[in-house]
PDB file of C-alpha atoms in Angstrom:
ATOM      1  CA  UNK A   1       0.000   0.000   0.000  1.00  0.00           C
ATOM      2  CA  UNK A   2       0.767   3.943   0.015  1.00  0.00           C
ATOM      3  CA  UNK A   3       1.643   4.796  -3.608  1.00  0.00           C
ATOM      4  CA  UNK A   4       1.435   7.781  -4.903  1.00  0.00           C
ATOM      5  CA  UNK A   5       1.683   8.954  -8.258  1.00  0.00           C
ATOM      6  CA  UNK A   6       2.038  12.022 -10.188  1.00  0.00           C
ATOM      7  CA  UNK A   7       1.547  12.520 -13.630  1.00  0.00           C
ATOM      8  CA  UNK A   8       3.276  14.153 -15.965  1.00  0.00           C
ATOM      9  CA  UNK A   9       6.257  12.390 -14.993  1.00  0.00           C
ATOM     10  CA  UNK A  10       8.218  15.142 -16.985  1.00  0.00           C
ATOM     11  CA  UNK A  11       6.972  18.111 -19.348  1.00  0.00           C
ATOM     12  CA  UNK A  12       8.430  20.409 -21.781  1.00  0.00           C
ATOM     13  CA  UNK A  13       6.739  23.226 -22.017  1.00  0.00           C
ATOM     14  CA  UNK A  14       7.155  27.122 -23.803  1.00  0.00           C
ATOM     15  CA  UNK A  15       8.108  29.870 -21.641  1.00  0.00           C
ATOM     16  CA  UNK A  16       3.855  31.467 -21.314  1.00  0.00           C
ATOM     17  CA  UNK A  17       2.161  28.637 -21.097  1.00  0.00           C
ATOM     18  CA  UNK A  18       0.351  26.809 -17.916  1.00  0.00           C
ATOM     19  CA  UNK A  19       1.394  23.239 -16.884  1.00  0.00           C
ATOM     20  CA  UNK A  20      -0.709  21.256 -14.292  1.00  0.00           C
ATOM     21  CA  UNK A  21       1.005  18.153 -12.713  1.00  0.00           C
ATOM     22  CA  UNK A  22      -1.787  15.978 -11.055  1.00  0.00           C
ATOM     23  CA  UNK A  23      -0.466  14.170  -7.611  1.00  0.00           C
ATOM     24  CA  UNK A  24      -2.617  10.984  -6.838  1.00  0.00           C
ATOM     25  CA  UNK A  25      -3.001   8.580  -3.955  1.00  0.00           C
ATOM     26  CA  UNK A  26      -3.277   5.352  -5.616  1.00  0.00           C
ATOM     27  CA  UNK A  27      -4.244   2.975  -2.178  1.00  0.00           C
ATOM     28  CA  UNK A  28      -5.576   5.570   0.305  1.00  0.00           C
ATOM     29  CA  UNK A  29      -7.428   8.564   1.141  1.00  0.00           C
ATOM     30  CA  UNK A  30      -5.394  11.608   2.074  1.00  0.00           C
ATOM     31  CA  UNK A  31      -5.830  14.064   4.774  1.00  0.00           C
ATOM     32  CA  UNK A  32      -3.198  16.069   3.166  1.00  0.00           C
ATOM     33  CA  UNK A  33      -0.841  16.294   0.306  1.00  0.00           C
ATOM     34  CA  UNK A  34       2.419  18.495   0.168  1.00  0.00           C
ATOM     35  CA  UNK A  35       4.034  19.730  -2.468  1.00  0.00           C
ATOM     36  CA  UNK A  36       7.903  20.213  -2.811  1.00  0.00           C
ATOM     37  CA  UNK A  37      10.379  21.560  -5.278  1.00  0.00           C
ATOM     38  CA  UNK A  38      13.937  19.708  -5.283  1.00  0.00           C
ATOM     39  CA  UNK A  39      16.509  22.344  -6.024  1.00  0.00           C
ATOM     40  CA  UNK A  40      20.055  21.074  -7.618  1.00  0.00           C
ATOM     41  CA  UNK A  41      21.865  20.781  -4.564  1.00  0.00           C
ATOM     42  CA  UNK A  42      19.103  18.429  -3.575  1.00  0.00           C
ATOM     43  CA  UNK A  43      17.791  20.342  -1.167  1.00  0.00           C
ATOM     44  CA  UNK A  44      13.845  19.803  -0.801  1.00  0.00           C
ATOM     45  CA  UNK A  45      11.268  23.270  -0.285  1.00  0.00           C
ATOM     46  CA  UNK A  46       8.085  22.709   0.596  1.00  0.00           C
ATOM     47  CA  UNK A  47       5.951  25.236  -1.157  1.00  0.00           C
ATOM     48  CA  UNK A  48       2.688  24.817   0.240  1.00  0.00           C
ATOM     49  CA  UNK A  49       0.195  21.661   2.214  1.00  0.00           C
ATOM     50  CA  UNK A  50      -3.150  21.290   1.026  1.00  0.00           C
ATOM     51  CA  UNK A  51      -6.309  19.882   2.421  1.00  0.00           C
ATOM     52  CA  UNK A  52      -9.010  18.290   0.944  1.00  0.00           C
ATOM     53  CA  UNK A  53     -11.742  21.110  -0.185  1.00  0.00           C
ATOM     54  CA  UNK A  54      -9.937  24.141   1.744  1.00  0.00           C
ATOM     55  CA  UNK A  55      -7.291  26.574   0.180  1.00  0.00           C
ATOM     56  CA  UNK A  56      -3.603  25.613   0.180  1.00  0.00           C
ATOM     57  CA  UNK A  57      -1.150  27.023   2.965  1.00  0.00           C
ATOM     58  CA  UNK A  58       1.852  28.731   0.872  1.00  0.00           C
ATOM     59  CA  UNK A  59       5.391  28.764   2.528  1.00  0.00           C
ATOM     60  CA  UNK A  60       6.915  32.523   2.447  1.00  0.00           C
ATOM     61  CA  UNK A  61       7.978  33.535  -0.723  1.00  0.00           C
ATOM     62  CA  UNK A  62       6.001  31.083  -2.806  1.00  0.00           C
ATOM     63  CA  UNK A  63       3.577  33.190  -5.439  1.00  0.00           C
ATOM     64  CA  UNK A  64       0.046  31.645  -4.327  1.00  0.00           C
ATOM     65  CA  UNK A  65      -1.108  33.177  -7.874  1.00  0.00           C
ATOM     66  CA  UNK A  66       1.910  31.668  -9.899  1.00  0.00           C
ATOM     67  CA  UNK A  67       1.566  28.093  -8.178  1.00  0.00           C
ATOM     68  CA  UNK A  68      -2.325  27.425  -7.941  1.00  0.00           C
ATOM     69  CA  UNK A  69      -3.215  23.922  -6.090  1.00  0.00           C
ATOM     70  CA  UNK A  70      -6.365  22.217  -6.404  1.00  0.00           C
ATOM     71  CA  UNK A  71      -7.164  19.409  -3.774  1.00  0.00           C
ATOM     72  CA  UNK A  72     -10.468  18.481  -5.138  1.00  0.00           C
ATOM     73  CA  UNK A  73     -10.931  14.724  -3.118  1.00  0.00           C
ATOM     74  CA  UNK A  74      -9.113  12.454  -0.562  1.00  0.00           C
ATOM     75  CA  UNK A  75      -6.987  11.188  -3.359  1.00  0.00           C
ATOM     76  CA  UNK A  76      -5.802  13.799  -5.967  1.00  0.00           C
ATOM     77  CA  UNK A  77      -4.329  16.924  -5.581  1.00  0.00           C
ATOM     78  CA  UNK A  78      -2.709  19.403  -8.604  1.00  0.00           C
ATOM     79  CA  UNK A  79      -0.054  21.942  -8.859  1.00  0.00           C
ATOM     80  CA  UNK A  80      -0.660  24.421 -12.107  1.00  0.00           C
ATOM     81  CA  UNK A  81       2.372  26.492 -12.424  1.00  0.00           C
ATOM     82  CA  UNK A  82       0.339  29.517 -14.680  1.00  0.00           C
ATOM     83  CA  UNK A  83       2.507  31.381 -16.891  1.00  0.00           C
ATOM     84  CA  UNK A  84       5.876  29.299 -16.661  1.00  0.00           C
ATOM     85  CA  UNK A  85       8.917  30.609 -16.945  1.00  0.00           C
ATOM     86  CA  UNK A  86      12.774  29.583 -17.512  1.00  0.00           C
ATOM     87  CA  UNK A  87      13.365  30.202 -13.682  1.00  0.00           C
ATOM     88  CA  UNK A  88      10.468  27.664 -12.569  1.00  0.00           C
ATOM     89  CA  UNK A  89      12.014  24.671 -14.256  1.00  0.00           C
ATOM     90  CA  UNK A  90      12.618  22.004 -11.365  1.00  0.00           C
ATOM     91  CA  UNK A  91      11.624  19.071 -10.076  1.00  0.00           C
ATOM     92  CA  UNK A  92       8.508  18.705  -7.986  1.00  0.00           C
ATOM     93  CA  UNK A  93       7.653  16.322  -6.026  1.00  0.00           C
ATOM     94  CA  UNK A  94       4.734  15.768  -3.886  1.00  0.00           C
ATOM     95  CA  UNK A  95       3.513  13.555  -0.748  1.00  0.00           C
ATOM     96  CA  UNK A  96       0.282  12.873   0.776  1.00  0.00           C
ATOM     97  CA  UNK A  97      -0.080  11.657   4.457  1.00  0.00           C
ATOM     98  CA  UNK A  98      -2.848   9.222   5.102  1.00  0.00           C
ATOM     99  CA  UNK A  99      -5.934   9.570   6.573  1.00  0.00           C
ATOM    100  CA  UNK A 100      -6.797   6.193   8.207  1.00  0.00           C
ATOM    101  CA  UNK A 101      -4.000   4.977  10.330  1.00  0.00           C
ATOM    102  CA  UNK A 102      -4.478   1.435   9.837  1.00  0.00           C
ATOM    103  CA  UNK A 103      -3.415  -1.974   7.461  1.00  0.00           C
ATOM    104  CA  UNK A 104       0.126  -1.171   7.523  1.00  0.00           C
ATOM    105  CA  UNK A 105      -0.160   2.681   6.892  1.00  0.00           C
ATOM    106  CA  UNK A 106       1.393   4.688   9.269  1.00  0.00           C
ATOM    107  CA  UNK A 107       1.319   8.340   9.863  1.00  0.00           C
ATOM    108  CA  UNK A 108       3.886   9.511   7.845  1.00  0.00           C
ATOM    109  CA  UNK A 109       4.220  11.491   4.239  1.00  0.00           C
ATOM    110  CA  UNK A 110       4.470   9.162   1.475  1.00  0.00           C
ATOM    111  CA  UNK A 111       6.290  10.878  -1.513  1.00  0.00           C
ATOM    112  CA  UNK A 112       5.198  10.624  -5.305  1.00  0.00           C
ATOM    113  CA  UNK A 113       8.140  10.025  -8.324  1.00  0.00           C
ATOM    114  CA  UNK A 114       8.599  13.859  -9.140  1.00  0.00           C
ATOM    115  CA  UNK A 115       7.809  15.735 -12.058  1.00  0.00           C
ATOM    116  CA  UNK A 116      10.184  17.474 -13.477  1.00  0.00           C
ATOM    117  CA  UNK A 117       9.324  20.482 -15.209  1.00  0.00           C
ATOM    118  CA  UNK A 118      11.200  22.101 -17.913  1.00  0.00           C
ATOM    119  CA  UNK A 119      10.669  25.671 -19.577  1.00  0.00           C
ATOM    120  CA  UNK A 120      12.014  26.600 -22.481  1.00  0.00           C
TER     121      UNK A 120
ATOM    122  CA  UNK B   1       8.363  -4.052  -9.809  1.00  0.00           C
ATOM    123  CA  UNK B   2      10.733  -1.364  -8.115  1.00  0.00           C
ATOM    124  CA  UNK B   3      11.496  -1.561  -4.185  1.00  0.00           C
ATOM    125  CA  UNK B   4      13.015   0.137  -1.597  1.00  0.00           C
ATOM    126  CA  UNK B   5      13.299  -1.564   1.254  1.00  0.00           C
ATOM    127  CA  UNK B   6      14.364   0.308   4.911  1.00  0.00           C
ATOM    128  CA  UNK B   7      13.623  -0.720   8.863  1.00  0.00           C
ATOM    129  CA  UNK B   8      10.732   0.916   9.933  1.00  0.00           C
ATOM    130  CA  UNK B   9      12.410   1.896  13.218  1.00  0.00           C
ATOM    131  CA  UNK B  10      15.725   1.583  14.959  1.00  0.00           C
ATOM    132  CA  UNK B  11      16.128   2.288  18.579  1.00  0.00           C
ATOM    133  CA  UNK B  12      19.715   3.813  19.863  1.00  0.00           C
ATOM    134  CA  UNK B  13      21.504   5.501  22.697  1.00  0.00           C
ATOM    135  CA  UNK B  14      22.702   8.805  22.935  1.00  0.00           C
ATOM    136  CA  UNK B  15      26.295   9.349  22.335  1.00  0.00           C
ATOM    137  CA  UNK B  16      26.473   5.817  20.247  1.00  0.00           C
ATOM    138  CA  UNK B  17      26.738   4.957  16.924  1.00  0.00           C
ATOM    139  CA  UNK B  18      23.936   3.605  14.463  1.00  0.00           C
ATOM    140  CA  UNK B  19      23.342   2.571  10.858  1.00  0.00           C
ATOM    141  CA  UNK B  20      20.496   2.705   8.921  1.00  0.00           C
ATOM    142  CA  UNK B  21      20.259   0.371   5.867  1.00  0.00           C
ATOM    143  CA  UNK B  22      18.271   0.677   2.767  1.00  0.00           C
ATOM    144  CA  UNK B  23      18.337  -1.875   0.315  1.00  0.00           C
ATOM    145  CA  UNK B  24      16.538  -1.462  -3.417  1.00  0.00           C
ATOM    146  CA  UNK B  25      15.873  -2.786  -6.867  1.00  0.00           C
ATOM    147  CA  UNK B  26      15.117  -0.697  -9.779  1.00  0.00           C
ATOM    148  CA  UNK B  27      15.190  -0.156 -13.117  1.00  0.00           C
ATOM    149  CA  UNK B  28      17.916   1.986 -13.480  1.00  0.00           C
ATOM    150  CA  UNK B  29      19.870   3.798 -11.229  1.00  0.00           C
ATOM    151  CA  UNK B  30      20.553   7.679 -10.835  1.00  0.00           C
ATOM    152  CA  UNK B  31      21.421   8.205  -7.241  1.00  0.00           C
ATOM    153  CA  UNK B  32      20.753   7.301  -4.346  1.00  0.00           C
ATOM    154  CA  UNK B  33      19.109   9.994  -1.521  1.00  0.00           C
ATOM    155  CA  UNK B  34      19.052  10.332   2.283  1.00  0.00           C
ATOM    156  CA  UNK B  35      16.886  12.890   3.944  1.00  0.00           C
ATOM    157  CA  UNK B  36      16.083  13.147   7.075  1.00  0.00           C
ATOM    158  CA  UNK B  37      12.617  14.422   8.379  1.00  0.00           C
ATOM    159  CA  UNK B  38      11.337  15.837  11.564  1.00  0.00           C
ATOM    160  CA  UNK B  39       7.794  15.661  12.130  1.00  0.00           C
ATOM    161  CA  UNK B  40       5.780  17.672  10.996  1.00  0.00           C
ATOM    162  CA  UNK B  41       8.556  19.149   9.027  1.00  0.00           C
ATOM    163  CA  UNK B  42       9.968  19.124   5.456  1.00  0.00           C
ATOM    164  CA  UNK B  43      12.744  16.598   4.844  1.00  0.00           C
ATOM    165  CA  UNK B  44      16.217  17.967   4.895  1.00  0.00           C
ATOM    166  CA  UNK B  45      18.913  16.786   2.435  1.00  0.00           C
ATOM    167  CA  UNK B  46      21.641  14.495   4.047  1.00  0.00           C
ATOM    168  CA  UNK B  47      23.669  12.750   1.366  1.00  0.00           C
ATOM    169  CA  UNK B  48      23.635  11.805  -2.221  1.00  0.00           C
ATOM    170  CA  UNK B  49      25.833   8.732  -3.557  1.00  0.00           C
ATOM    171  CA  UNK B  50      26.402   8.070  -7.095  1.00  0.00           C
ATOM    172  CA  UNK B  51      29.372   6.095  -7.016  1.00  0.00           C
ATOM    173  CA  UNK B  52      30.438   3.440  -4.924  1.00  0.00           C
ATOM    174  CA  UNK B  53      32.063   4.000  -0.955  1.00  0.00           C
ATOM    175  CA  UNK B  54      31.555   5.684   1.617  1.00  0.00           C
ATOM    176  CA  UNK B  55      30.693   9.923   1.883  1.00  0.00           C
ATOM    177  CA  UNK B  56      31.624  11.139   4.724  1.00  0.00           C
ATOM    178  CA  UNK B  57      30.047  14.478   6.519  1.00  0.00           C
ATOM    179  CA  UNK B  58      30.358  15.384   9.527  1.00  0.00           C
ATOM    180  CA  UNK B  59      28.471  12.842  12.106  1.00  0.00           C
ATOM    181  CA  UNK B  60      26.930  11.269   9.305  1.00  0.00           C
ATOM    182  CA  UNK B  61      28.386   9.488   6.480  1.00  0.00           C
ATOM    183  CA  UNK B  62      26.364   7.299   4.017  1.00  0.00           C
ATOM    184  CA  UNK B  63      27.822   3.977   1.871  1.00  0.00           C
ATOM    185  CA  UNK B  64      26.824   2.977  -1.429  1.00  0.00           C
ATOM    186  CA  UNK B  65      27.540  -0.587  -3.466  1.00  0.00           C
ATOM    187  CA  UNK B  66      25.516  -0.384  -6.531  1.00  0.00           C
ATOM    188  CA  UNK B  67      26.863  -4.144  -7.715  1.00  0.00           C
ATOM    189  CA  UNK B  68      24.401  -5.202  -4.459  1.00  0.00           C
ATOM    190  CA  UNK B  69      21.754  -2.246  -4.212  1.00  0.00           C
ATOM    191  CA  UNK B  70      22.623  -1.342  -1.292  1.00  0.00           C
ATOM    192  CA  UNK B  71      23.337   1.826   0.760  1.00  0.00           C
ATOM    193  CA  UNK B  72      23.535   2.638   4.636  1.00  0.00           C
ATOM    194  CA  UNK B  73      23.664   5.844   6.528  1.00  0.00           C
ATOM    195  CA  UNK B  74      25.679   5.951   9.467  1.00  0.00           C
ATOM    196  CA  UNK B  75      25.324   8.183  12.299  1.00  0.00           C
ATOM    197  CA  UNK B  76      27.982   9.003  15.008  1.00  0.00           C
ATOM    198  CA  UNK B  77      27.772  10.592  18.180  1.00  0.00           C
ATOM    199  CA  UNK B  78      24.161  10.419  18.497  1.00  0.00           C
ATOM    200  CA  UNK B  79      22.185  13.700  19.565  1.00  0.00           C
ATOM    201  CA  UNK B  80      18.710  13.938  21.094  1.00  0.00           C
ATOM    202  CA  UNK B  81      17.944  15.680  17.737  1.00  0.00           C
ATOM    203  CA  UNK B  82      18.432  13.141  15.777  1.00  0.00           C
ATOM    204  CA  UNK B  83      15.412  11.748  16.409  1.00  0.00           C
ATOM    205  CA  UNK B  84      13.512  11.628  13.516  1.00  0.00           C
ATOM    206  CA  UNK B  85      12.664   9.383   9.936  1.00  0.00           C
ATOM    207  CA  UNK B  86      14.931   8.800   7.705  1.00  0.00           C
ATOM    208  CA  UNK B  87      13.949   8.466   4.302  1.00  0.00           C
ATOM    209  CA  UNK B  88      16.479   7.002   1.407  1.00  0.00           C
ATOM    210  CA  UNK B  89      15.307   7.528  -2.087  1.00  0.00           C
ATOM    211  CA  UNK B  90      16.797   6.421  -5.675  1.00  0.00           C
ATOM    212  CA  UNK B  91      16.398   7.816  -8.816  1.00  0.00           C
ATOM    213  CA  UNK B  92      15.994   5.502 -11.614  1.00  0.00           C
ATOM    214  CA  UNK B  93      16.933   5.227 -15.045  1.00  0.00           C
ATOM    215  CA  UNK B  94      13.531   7.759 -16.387  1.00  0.00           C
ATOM    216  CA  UNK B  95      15.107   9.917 -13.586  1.00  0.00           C
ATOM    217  CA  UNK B  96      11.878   9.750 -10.923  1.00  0.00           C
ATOM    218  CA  UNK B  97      12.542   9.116  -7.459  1.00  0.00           C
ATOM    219  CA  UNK B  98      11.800   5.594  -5.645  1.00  0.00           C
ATOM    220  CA  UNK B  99      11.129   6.454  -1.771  1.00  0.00           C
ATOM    221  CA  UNK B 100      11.509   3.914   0.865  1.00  0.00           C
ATOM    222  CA  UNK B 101       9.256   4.209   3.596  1.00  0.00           C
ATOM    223  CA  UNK B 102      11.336   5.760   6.355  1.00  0.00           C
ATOM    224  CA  UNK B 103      13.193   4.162   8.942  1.00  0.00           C
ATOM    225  CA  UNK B 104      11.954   6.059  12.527  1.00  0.00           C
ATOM    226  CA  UNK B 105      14.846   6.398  14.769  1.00  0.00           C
ATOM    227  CA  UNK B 106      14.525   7.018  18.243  1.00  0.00           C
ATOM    228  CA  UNK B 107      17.033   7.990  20.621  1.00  0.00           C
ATOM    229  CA  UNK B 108      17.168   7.709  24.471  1.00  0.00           C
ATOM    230  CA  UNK B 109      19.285   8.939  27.196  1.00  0.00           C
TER     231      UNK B 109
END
């Protein structure tokens, strides 16, 4: 159990234009999903946690308006980056933690493949 | 199928020495990650091992043999706050990450 996925697994995309990358809990319902950006040292930033059918919490500095997040059920959550740029090419990579403690899950973040994003 | 395999906790004392292993299959392999996360926190970047042997960094230095898929992250001098999950993670060949499930460790007095 606890898979998630995320699809696109990687996009290309022109410098204007809107990506979404969809983050899915394949084997349980999620209280809450998180989504991260991996910077090239490695180095993991959240950007913002989101509950299921209330508004995202944004970290400082993190454009709520650039990065919109949808977290429309238990089980999917998306991240549109609106208007990409160069600078917003990355990987991202989000988690979900579970909602039912039970079967094996525990309560802990599990983390999705990454997406990586880039803008040309 | 792909697999990481990890202890899902470890118990140690203060001022000792403990290693966490992580074991894996997968198709491909980019890299191999260690993070450590507090909880209720975001993970923080510990090591990264491409190549085979041993990275060393300060208290904690993390081994890689690719030949057996197999990495372990060592921790010296163990501090109250080191309590926390540790969470190993290899890229594969299509470059997305493969997360074991965290390996809690607690540490007592």
């Amino acid at each position: 159990g606890a898979v998630v996925s995320q699809h696109p697994s990687r996009v290309i995309c022109k410098s204007g234009t809107s990506v979404k990358i969809e983050c899915r809990s394949l084997d349980f319902q999620a209280t809450t999903m998180f989504w991260y950006r991996q910077f090239p040292k490695k180095s993991l930033m959240l950007m913002a946690t989101s509950n299921e059918g209330s508004k995202a919490t944004y970290e400082q500095g993190v454009e709520k308006d650039k990065f919109l997040i949808n977290h429309a059920s238990l089980t999917l959550s998306t991240l549109t980056v609106t208007s990409a740029h160069p600078e917003d090419s990355s990987f991202y990579i989000c988690s979900a933690r579970a909602l039912i403690v039970a079967g094996g899950l525990t309560d802990t973040q599990y983390f999705g493949p990454g997406t990586r994003l880039t803008v040309l | 199928g792909q697999n990481i395999d990890q202890p899902t906790e470890m118990t140690a004392t203060e001022g000792a020495i403990v290693q966490i292993n992580c074991t894996y299959q997968t198709s491909g392999f980019n890299g191999l990650f260690w993070y450590q996360q507090h909880a209720g926190e975001a993970p923080t970047f510990l090591s990264y091992n491409v190549l085979d042997g041993l990275e060393e960094k300060g208290r904690f230095s993390s081994f890689l043999s690719r030949s057996k898929g197999y990495s372990y992250l060592l921790l010296k001098e163990l501090q109250m706050k080191d309590s926390a999950s540790y969470l190993c993670a290899v890229m594969d060949s299509n470059y997305q990450l493969i997360w074991g499930a965290g390996t809690k460790l607690i540490i007592k007095p």
